[in-house]
Amino acid sequence: MEAGLSLVIVIALIIIAYIGSLLELYTLFGIVIPYVGFLVFIFGLLYRIISYAKVPQPFKIPTTCGQQKSLPWIKHSRLESPFTTWEVVLRMFFEIFFFRSLFRNLRAELQGRRLVYGSAKWLWLGAILFHFSFLIIMLRHIRLFTNPVPSFIVTLDYIDSFFHLGIPPIYITDLLILAGLVFLLLRRLIDPKVNYISYGSDYFPLFLILGIVLSGVLMRYIFKVDVYAVKQLTLGLATFNPSIPKAPIRSIFYIHLFLVSVLAAYFPFSKLVHMVGIFFSPTRNMANNNRAVRHVNPWDYPVKHYTYYEYQQKFRDKMEEAGISIDEEVEPEKEHEWYSLYIPGKEPPHLRK
Ligand code: HEM
């Protein structure tokens, strides 16, 4: 149901862009919507980053899967239980570039009445294929927005079309991203366990990106567009001096661009924002050093409390009456540096408006 609805929405978006180009609304679909999408992307991401950065981290909660730094003769697992900031950076690096924790992904299956876990690297492979191909495609697209094209983009282009199959040569990343996307989609559709926990917000980005990739592939290999005219438009967009080229560009380009604009605007408000969220994840970005360094809860605030002395002063009569012994040696405390945990609904002073 959710998958079907997501597909219908993406098809509707394609139809909207197609009609827009038939009606020759080039300024709207070639300039206004891309700029709006880009602005929503930038400000939406900034909003996300600022709101993530403002969330206090009351507890030290790094996920650890190895021996923490301990006595000198006990081997410390630096990546699994980082102690210093550098070790955290290293762990983050492997997480971000190689999806290290996903590599540990397991498959759970019922065999008769037994729950059996097995190795499952397919998800990791599909995710790596998809993300790296996406990154390389985005980098290659820089050629549309620059003149002259930076040499490393030219090299990347050359490597990506290394096999020189077809005219224009087929990019390896085009095939890999399609393979990755189809795998990620089929996994949600076919595996009943994953299907059960999948929502529209899981399918929609997959269909949307599939739409972008397919329209891009069609544009390059089948309905070839006038790349010269496209570059006139994209260079204009990049230099904030946009104009619609005289030579018409085929509808498939406007479909591609519209889907990209929708993706950009949707990005900060969707699960895709894990791209920045990962950096703010306390289970990843904290060092497991809480035995060595005191972690102060930023929500802590001074709390007025009764010391035993004050309690005894207040209830002395009643205690005596009830025969409870009075501790004459207890003294008033000098410093009231007591803290308590955050109580929901009772904002600490520094968070009060
Ligand atoms: C999320 C961002 C984008 C993705 C994932 C994407 C994906 C693709 C893919 C897979 C292709 C097939 C050929 C290739 O791999 O280069 C392609 C081609 C193309 N894309 Fe994109 N694209 C994106 C953004 C854009 C933007 C912002 C523009 C222009 C404003 C654009 C314009 C084009 C053009 C003109 C082609 C055809 C290039 C050629 O004929 O060589 N794309 N795109």
Coordinates of C-alpha atoms and ligand atoms in Angstrom, one line a residue:
M1 CA 0.0 0.0 0.0
E2 CA 2.6 2.5 1.1
A3 CA 4.9 1.4 -1.7
G4 CA 2.1 1.8 -4.2
L5 CA 1.3 5.3 -3.0
S6 CA 4.9 6.4 -3.1
L7 CA 5.2 5.1 -6.6
V8 CA 2.0 7.0 -7.6
I9 CA 3.4 10.2 -6.1
V10 CA 6.6 9.9 -8.1
I11 CA 4.7 9.2 -11.3
A12 CA 2.5 12.2 -10.6
L13 CA 5.6 14.3 -10.1
I14 CA 6.9 13.1 -13.5
I15 CA 3.6 14.0 -15.2
I16 CA 3.6 17.4 -13.6
A17 CA 7.1 18.2 -15.0
Y18 CA 6.2 16.7 -18.4
I19 CA 3.1 18.9 -18.6
G20 CA 5.1 21.9 -17.4
S21 CA 7.6 21.4 -20.2
L22 CA 4.8 20.9 -22.8
L23 CA 3.3 24.2 -21.6
E24 CA 6.7 25.7 -22.0
L25 CA 6.9 26.8 -18.4
Y26 CA 10.7 26.8 -18.7
T27 CA 11.4 29.6 -16.3
L28 CA 9.3 27.9 -13.6
F29 CA 10.7 24.4 -14.1
G30 CA 14.2 25.4 -15.2
I31 CA 14.9 28.3 -12.8
V32 CA 12.4 29.0 -10.1
I33 CA 11.7 25.5 -8.8
P34 CA 15.4 24.4 -8.8
Y35 CA 16.3 27.5 -6.9
V36 CA 13.5 27.0 -4.4
G37 CA 14.5 23.3 -4.0
F38 CA 18.1 24.3 -3.4
L39 CA 17.2 27.0 -0.9
V40 CA 14.9 24.7 1.1
F41 CA 17.8 22.1 1.0
I42 CA 20.4 24.6 2.4
F43 CA 18.2 26.3 5.0
G44 CA 16.5 23.0 6.0
L45 CA 19.8 21.3 6.6
L46 CA 21.1 24.4 8.5
Y47 CA 18.0 24.2 10.7
R48 CA 18.6 20.5 11.2
I49 CA 22.2 21.0 12.1
I50 CA 21.5 23.8 14.6
S51 CA 18.7 21.9 16.2
Y52 CA 20.8 18.7 16.5
A53 CA 23.7 20.7 17.9
K54 CA 21.5 22.3 20.6
V55 CA 20.3 19.0 22.0
P56 CA 22.1 18.4 25.3
Q57 CA 23.8 15.0 25.7
P58 CA 23.0 14.1 29.3
F59 CA 24.6 10.7 29.3
K60 CA 27.7 9.1 27.9
I61 CA 26.3 6.5 25.6
P62 CA 28.8 5.5 23.0
T63 CA 28.0 2.0 21.6
T64 CA 30.9 -0.2 22.3
C65 CA 31.7 -3.7 20.9
G66 CA 35.1 -4.2 22.3
Q67 CA 37.4 -3.8 25.3
Q68 CA 37.5 -0.4 26.8
K69 CA 40.8 1.3 27.8
S70 CA 41.6 -0.2 31.1
L71 CA 44.7 -1.5 32.8
P72 CA 47.9 -1.4 30.8
W73 CA 48.2 -5.1 30.2
I74 CA 44.6 -5.5 29.0
K75 CA 44.5 -4.9 25.2
H76 CA 42.3 -1.9 24.4
S77 CA 40.1 -2.0 21.3
R78 CA 40.6 1.4 19.9
L79 CA 37.9 1.4 17.2
E80 CA 35.3 -0.6 19.1
S81 CA 35.7 1.5 22.3
P82 CA 37.4 4.7 21.4
F83 CA 39.0 6.5 24.3
T84 CA 40.4 9.7 22.7
T85 CA 38.9 12.1 20.2
W86 CA 41.2 10.8 17.5
E87 CA 40.0 7.3 18.0
V88 CA 36.4 8.6 17.7
V89 CA 37.3 10.4 14.5
L90 CA 38.9 7.2 13.1
R91 CA 35.8 5.2 14.1
M92 CA 33.6 7.8 12.4
F93 CA 35.7 7.7 9.3
F94 CA 35.2 4.0 8.9
E95 CA 31.5 4.3 9.7
I96 CA 30.9 7.1 7.1
F97 CA 33.1 5.8 4.3
F98 CA 32.7 2.0 4.7
F99 CA 29.5 1.6 6.8
R100 CA 31.5 -0.5 9.3
S101 CA 28.6 -1.2 11.7
L102 CA 26.4 -2.3 8.9
F103 CA 29.0 -4.9 8.0
R104 CA 28.1 -6.6 11.2
N105 CA 24.4 -6.9 10.1
L106 CA 22.9 -10.3 10.8
R107 CA 20.1 -12.2 9.3
A108 CA 17.6 -13.8 11.7
E109 CA 15.6 -16.8 10.6
L110 CA 13.2 -19.3 12.2
Q111 CA 14.4 -22.8 11.5
G112 CA 11.6 -24.9 12.9
R113 CA 11.2 -23.5 16.4
R114 CA 14.8 -22.2 16.6
L115 CA 15.8 -18.7 15.9
V116 CA 19.1 -18.8 13.9
Y117 CA 21.3 -15.9 13.1
G118 CA 23.5 -15.9 10.1
S119 CA 25.9 -13.6 8.2
A120 CA 24.2 -11.1 5.8
K121 CA 26.5 -8.9 3.8
W122 CA 24.0 -8.1 1.0
L123 CA 22.5 -5.1 2.7
W124 CA 26.0 -3.7 3.3
L125 CA 27.0 -4.3 -0.3
G126 CA 23.7 -2.8 -1.7
A127 CA 24.2 0.3 0.5
I128 CA 27.8 0.7 -0.5
L129 CA 27.0 0.4 -4.2
F130 CA 24.2 2.9 -3.9
H131 CA 25.9 5.5 -1.8
F132 CA 29.3 5.4 -3.6
S133 CA 27.7 5.5 -7.1
F134 CA 25.5 8.4 -6.0
L135 CA 28.5 10.3 -4.7
I136 CA 30.5 9.7 -8.0
I137 CA 27.5 10.7 -10.1
M138 CA 27.1 13.9 -8.2
L139 CA 30.8 14.7 -8.5
R140 CA 30.6 14.0 -12.3
H141 CA 27.7 16.4 -12.6
I142 CA 30.1 19.2 -11.5
R143 CA 31.0 19.2 -15.2
L144 CA 27.6 20.7 -16.0
F145 CA 28.2 23.6 -13.6
T146 CA 31.8 24.6 -14.3
N147 CA 33.7 25.9 -17.2
P148 CA 36.5 24.9 -17.6
V149 CA 35.8 21.5 -16.0
P150 CA 38.2 20.7 -13.2
S151 CA 40.7 18.1 -14.2
F152 CA 39.8 15.7 -11.4
I153 CA 36.3 15.6 -12.7
V154 CA 37.5 14.8 -16.2
T155 CA 39.7 12.0 -14.8
L156 CA 36.7 10.6 -12.7
D157 CA 34.6 10.7 -15.9
Y158 CA 37.3 8.8 -17.8
I159 CA 37.6 6.1 -15.1
D160 CA 33.9 5.7 -14.8
S161 CA 33.4 5.1 -18.5
F162 CA 36.6 3.0 -18.6
F163 CA 35.1 0.1 -20.6
H164 CA 34.1 2.4 -23.5
L165 CA 31.0 0.4 -24.1
G166 CA 28.4 2.1 -26.3
I167 CA 28.1 5.7 -27.6
P168 CA 28.2 7.7 -25.4
P169 CA 30.1 5.3 -23.2
I170 CA 28.2 3.7 -20.4
Y171 CA 29.2 4.8 -16.9
I172 CA 29.9 1.9 -14.5
T173 CA 28.3 3.9 -11.7
D174 CA 25.0 4.1 -13.7
L175 CA 24.8 0.3 -13.7
L176 CA 25.9 0.0 -10.1
I177 CA 23.5 2.6 -8.7
L178 CA 20.6 0.9 -10.5
A179 CA 21.7 -2.5 -9.1
G180 CA 21.9 -1.0 -5.6
L181 CA 18.5 0.8 -5.8
V182 CA 16.8 -2.3 -7.2
F183 CA 18.3 -4.4 -4.4
L184 CA 17.3 -1.9 -1.7
L185 CA 13.8 -1.7 -3.1
L186 CA 13.3 -5.5 -3.6
R187 CA 14.6 -6.1 0.0
R188 CA 11.7 -3.9 1.4
L189 CA 9.1 -5.4 -1.0
I190 CA 10.1 -9.1 -0.7
D191 CA 11.5 -9.8 2.7
P192 CA 8.4 -10.0 5.0
K193 CA 10.2 -8.8 8.1
V194 CA 11.6 -5.7 6.4
N195 CA 8.3 -5.2 4.6
Y196 CA 6.5 -5.1 7.9
I197 CA 8.5 -2.3 9.2
S198 CA 8.6 -0.2 6.0
Y199 CA 6.6 3.0 5.6
G200 CA 5.9 5.3 2.7
S201 CA 8.8 7.4 4.0
D202 CA 11.1 4.4 3.2
Y203 CA 9.7 3.8 -0.3
F204 CA 9.3 7.4 -1.5
P205 CA 13.0 8.3 -1.5
L206 CA 13.9 5.1 -3.2
F207 CA 11.3 5.6 -6.0
L208 CA 12.2 9.3 -6.3
I209 CA 15.9 8.5 -6.6
L210 CA 15.1 5.7 -9.0
G211 CA 13.1 8.2 -11.1
I212 CA 16.1 10.6 -11.1
V213 CA 18.5 7.9 -12.1
L214 CA 16.3 6.5 -14.8
S215 CA 15.5 9.9 -16.3
G216 CA 19.2 10.7 -16.3
V217 CA 20.1 7.4 -17.9
L218 CA 17.3 7.9 -20.5
M219 CA 18.5 11.4 -21.2
R220 CA 22.1 10.3 -21.8
Y221 CA 21.6 7.1 -23.7
I222 CA 18.2 7.2 -25.4
F223 CA 16.4 10.5 -25.7
K224 CA 19.6 12.5 -26.1
V225 CA 19.4 16.1 -25.0
D226 CA 21.3 19.1 -26.3
V227 CA 24.1 19.1 -23.7
Y228 CA 25.3 22.5 -25.0
A229 CA 21.9 24.1 -24.2
V230 CA 21.8 22.3 -20.8
K231 CA 25.2 23.6 -19.9
Q232 CA 24.1 27.1 -20.8
L233 CA 21.2 26.8 -18.4
T234 CA 23.2 25.1 -15.6
L235 CA 26.1 27.5 -15.8
G236 CA 23.6 30.3 -15.5
L237 CA 22.1 28.7 -12.5
A238 CA 25.5 28.2 -10.9
T239 CA 26.6 31.8 -11.5
F240 CA 23.2 33.2 -10.3
N241 CA 22.7 34.7 -13.7
P242 CA 20.1 32.2 -15.0
S243 CA 18.5 32.3 -18.4
I244 CA 16.6 29.8 -20.5
P245 CA 18.7 28.9 -23.6
K246 CA 17.2 29.6 -27.0
A247 CA 17.6 26.0 -28.2
P248 CA 14.9 24.0 -26.6
I249 CA 15.8 21.2 -24.2
R250 CA 13.7 18.0 -24.3
S251 CA 11.1 17.3 -21.6
I252 CA 13.1 14.5 -20.1
F253 CA 15.6 17.1 -18.8
Y254 CA 12.9 19.1 -17.0
I255 CA 11.6 15.9 -15.5
H256 CA 15.1 15.0 -14.2
L257 CA 15.6 18.5 -12.9
F258 CA 12.1 18.6 -11.2
L259 CA 12.6 15.3 -9.5
V260 CA 16.1 16.5 -8.3
S261 CA 14.5 19.7 -6.9
V262 CA 11.8 17.7 -5.1
L263 CA 14.5 15.5 -3.6
A264 CA 16.5 18.5 -2.5
A265 CA 13.5 20.1 -0.8
Y266 CA 12.4 16.8 0.8
F267 CA 15.9 15.9 2.0
P268 CA 16.2 17.9 5.2
F269 CA 12.8 16.7 6.5
S270 CA 13.2 13.0 5.6
K271 CA 15.2 10.0 6.8
L272 CA 17.8 11.0 4.3
V273 CA 19.0 13.6 6.7
H274 CA 21.0 10.8 8.3
M275 CA 23.7 12.3 6.1
V276 CA 24.3 15.0 8.7
G277 CA 22.6 13.2 11.6
I278 CA 25.4 10.6 11.8
F279 CA 27.8 13.3 13.0
F280 CA 25.5 14.2 15.9
S281 CA 24.8 10.7 17.0
P282 CA 25.9 10.4 20.6
T283 CA 26.3 6.6 20.3
R284 CA 29.0 7.3 17.6
N285 CA 30.5 10.7 18.4
M286 CA 31.4 10.2 22.1
A287 CA 34.6 8.7 23.5
N288 CA 34.1 5.9 26.0
N289 CA 36.2 7.6 28.7
N290 CA 33.7 8.1 31.4
R291 CA 35.9 6.3 34.0
A292 CA 38.7 8.8 33.4
V293 CA 36.8 12.0 32.5
R294 CA 33.8 13.2 34.4
H295 CA 30.9 13.8 32.0
V296 CA 28.7 16.7 33.3
N297 CA 25.0 16.5 32.4
P298 CA 24.2 19.8 30.8
W299 CA 20.6 19.5 32.1
D300 CA 21.8 19.5 35.7
Y301 CA 20.9 22.5 37.7
P302 CA 21.2 23.5 41.4
V303 CA 18.3 22.1 43.5
K304 CA 17.1 23.4 46.8
H305 CA 17.1 20.4 49.1
Y306 CA 16.9 19.6 52.7
T307 CA 20.0 18.5 54.4
Y308 CA 19.7 16.1 57.3
Y309 CA 20.5 18.9 59.7
E310 CA 17.6 21.1 58.3
Y311 CA 15.3 18.1 58.4
Q312 CA 16.2 17.4 62.0
Q313 CA 15.7 21.1 63.0
K314 CA 12.3 21.2 61.4
F315 CA 10.9 17.9 62.8
R316 CA 12.9 17.8 66.0
D317 CA 9.8 18.0 68.3
K318 CA 7.9 15.3 66.3
M319 CA 11.0 13.1 66.3
E320 CA 11.5 13.4 70.0
E321 CA 7.8 12.8 70.6
A322 CA 8.0 9.6 68.5
G323 CA 11.1 8.5 70.3
I324 CA 13.4 8.8 67.2
S325 CA 16.9 9.5 68.3
I326 CA 18.4 12.9 67.5
D327 CA 21.9 13.0 66.0
E328 CA 23.5 15.9 67.9
E329 CA 26.7 15.7 65.8
V330 CA 25.2 16.4 62.4
E331 CA 26.2 19.9 61.2
P332 CA 24.8 22.3 58.8
E333 CA 26.4 21.9 55.3
K334 CA 28.6 24.7 54.2
E335 CA 28.2 24.4 50.4
H336 CA 25.0 23.7 48.6
E337 CA 26.4 22.3 45.4
W338 CA 23.8 19.6 44.9
Y339 CA 22.4 18.6 41.6
S340 CA 19.5 16.5 40.5
L341 CA 18.5 14.9 37.2
Y342 CA 16.2 16.8 34.9
I343 CA 12.6 16.5 35.8
P344 CA 10.3 16.5 32.7
G345 CA 8.1 19.6 32.6
K346 CA 10.4 21.4 35.1
E347 CA 12.8 23.2 32.9
P348 CA 16.2 23.9 34.4
P349 CA 16.9 27.7 34.8
H350 CA 19.4 27.9 31.9
L351 CA 16.8 26.4 29.5
R352 CA 13.9 28.6 30.7
K353 CA 12.7 31.2 28.2
Ligands
HEM1 C1 20.4 14.1 -6.9 C2 21.0 14.6 -7.9 C3 21.2 14.0 -9.3 C4 21.3 12.6 -9.6 C5 21.3 11.4 -8.6 C6 21.5 12.5 -11.0 C7 21.6 11.4 -11.7 C8 21.9 11.3 -13.0 C9 22.3 10.1 -13.7 C10 22.4 8.7 -13.1 C11 22.5 10.4 -15.0 C12 22.9 9.4 -16.1 C13 24.3 9.8 -16.7 C14 25.3 10.0 -15.6 O1 25.5 9.2 -14.8 O2 25.9 11.1 -15.6 C15 22.3 11.8 -15.2 C16 22.4 12.5 -16.3 C17 22.2 13.8 -16.4 N1 21.9 14.7 -15.4 FE1 21.6 14.3 -13.5 N2 21.4 13.8 -11.5 C18 21.3 14.7 -10.5 C19 21.2 16.1 -10.6 C20 21.2 16.8 -11.8 C21 21.1 18.2 -11.9 C22 20.9 19.2 -10.7 C23 21.2 18.5 -13.2 C24 21.1 19.8 -13.9 C25 20.7 20.9 -13.4 C26 21.3 17.3 -13.9 C27 21.4 17.1 -15.3 C28 21.7 16.0 -16.0 C29 22.0 15.9 -17.4 C30 22.0 17.1 -18.3 C31 22.3 14.6 -17.7 C32 22.7 14.0 -19.0 C33 24.2 14.1 -19.2 C34 24.7 13.5 -20.4 O3 24.0 13.4 -21.4 O4 25.9 13.2 -20.4 N3 21.3 16.2 -13.0 N4 21.9 12.3 -13.9

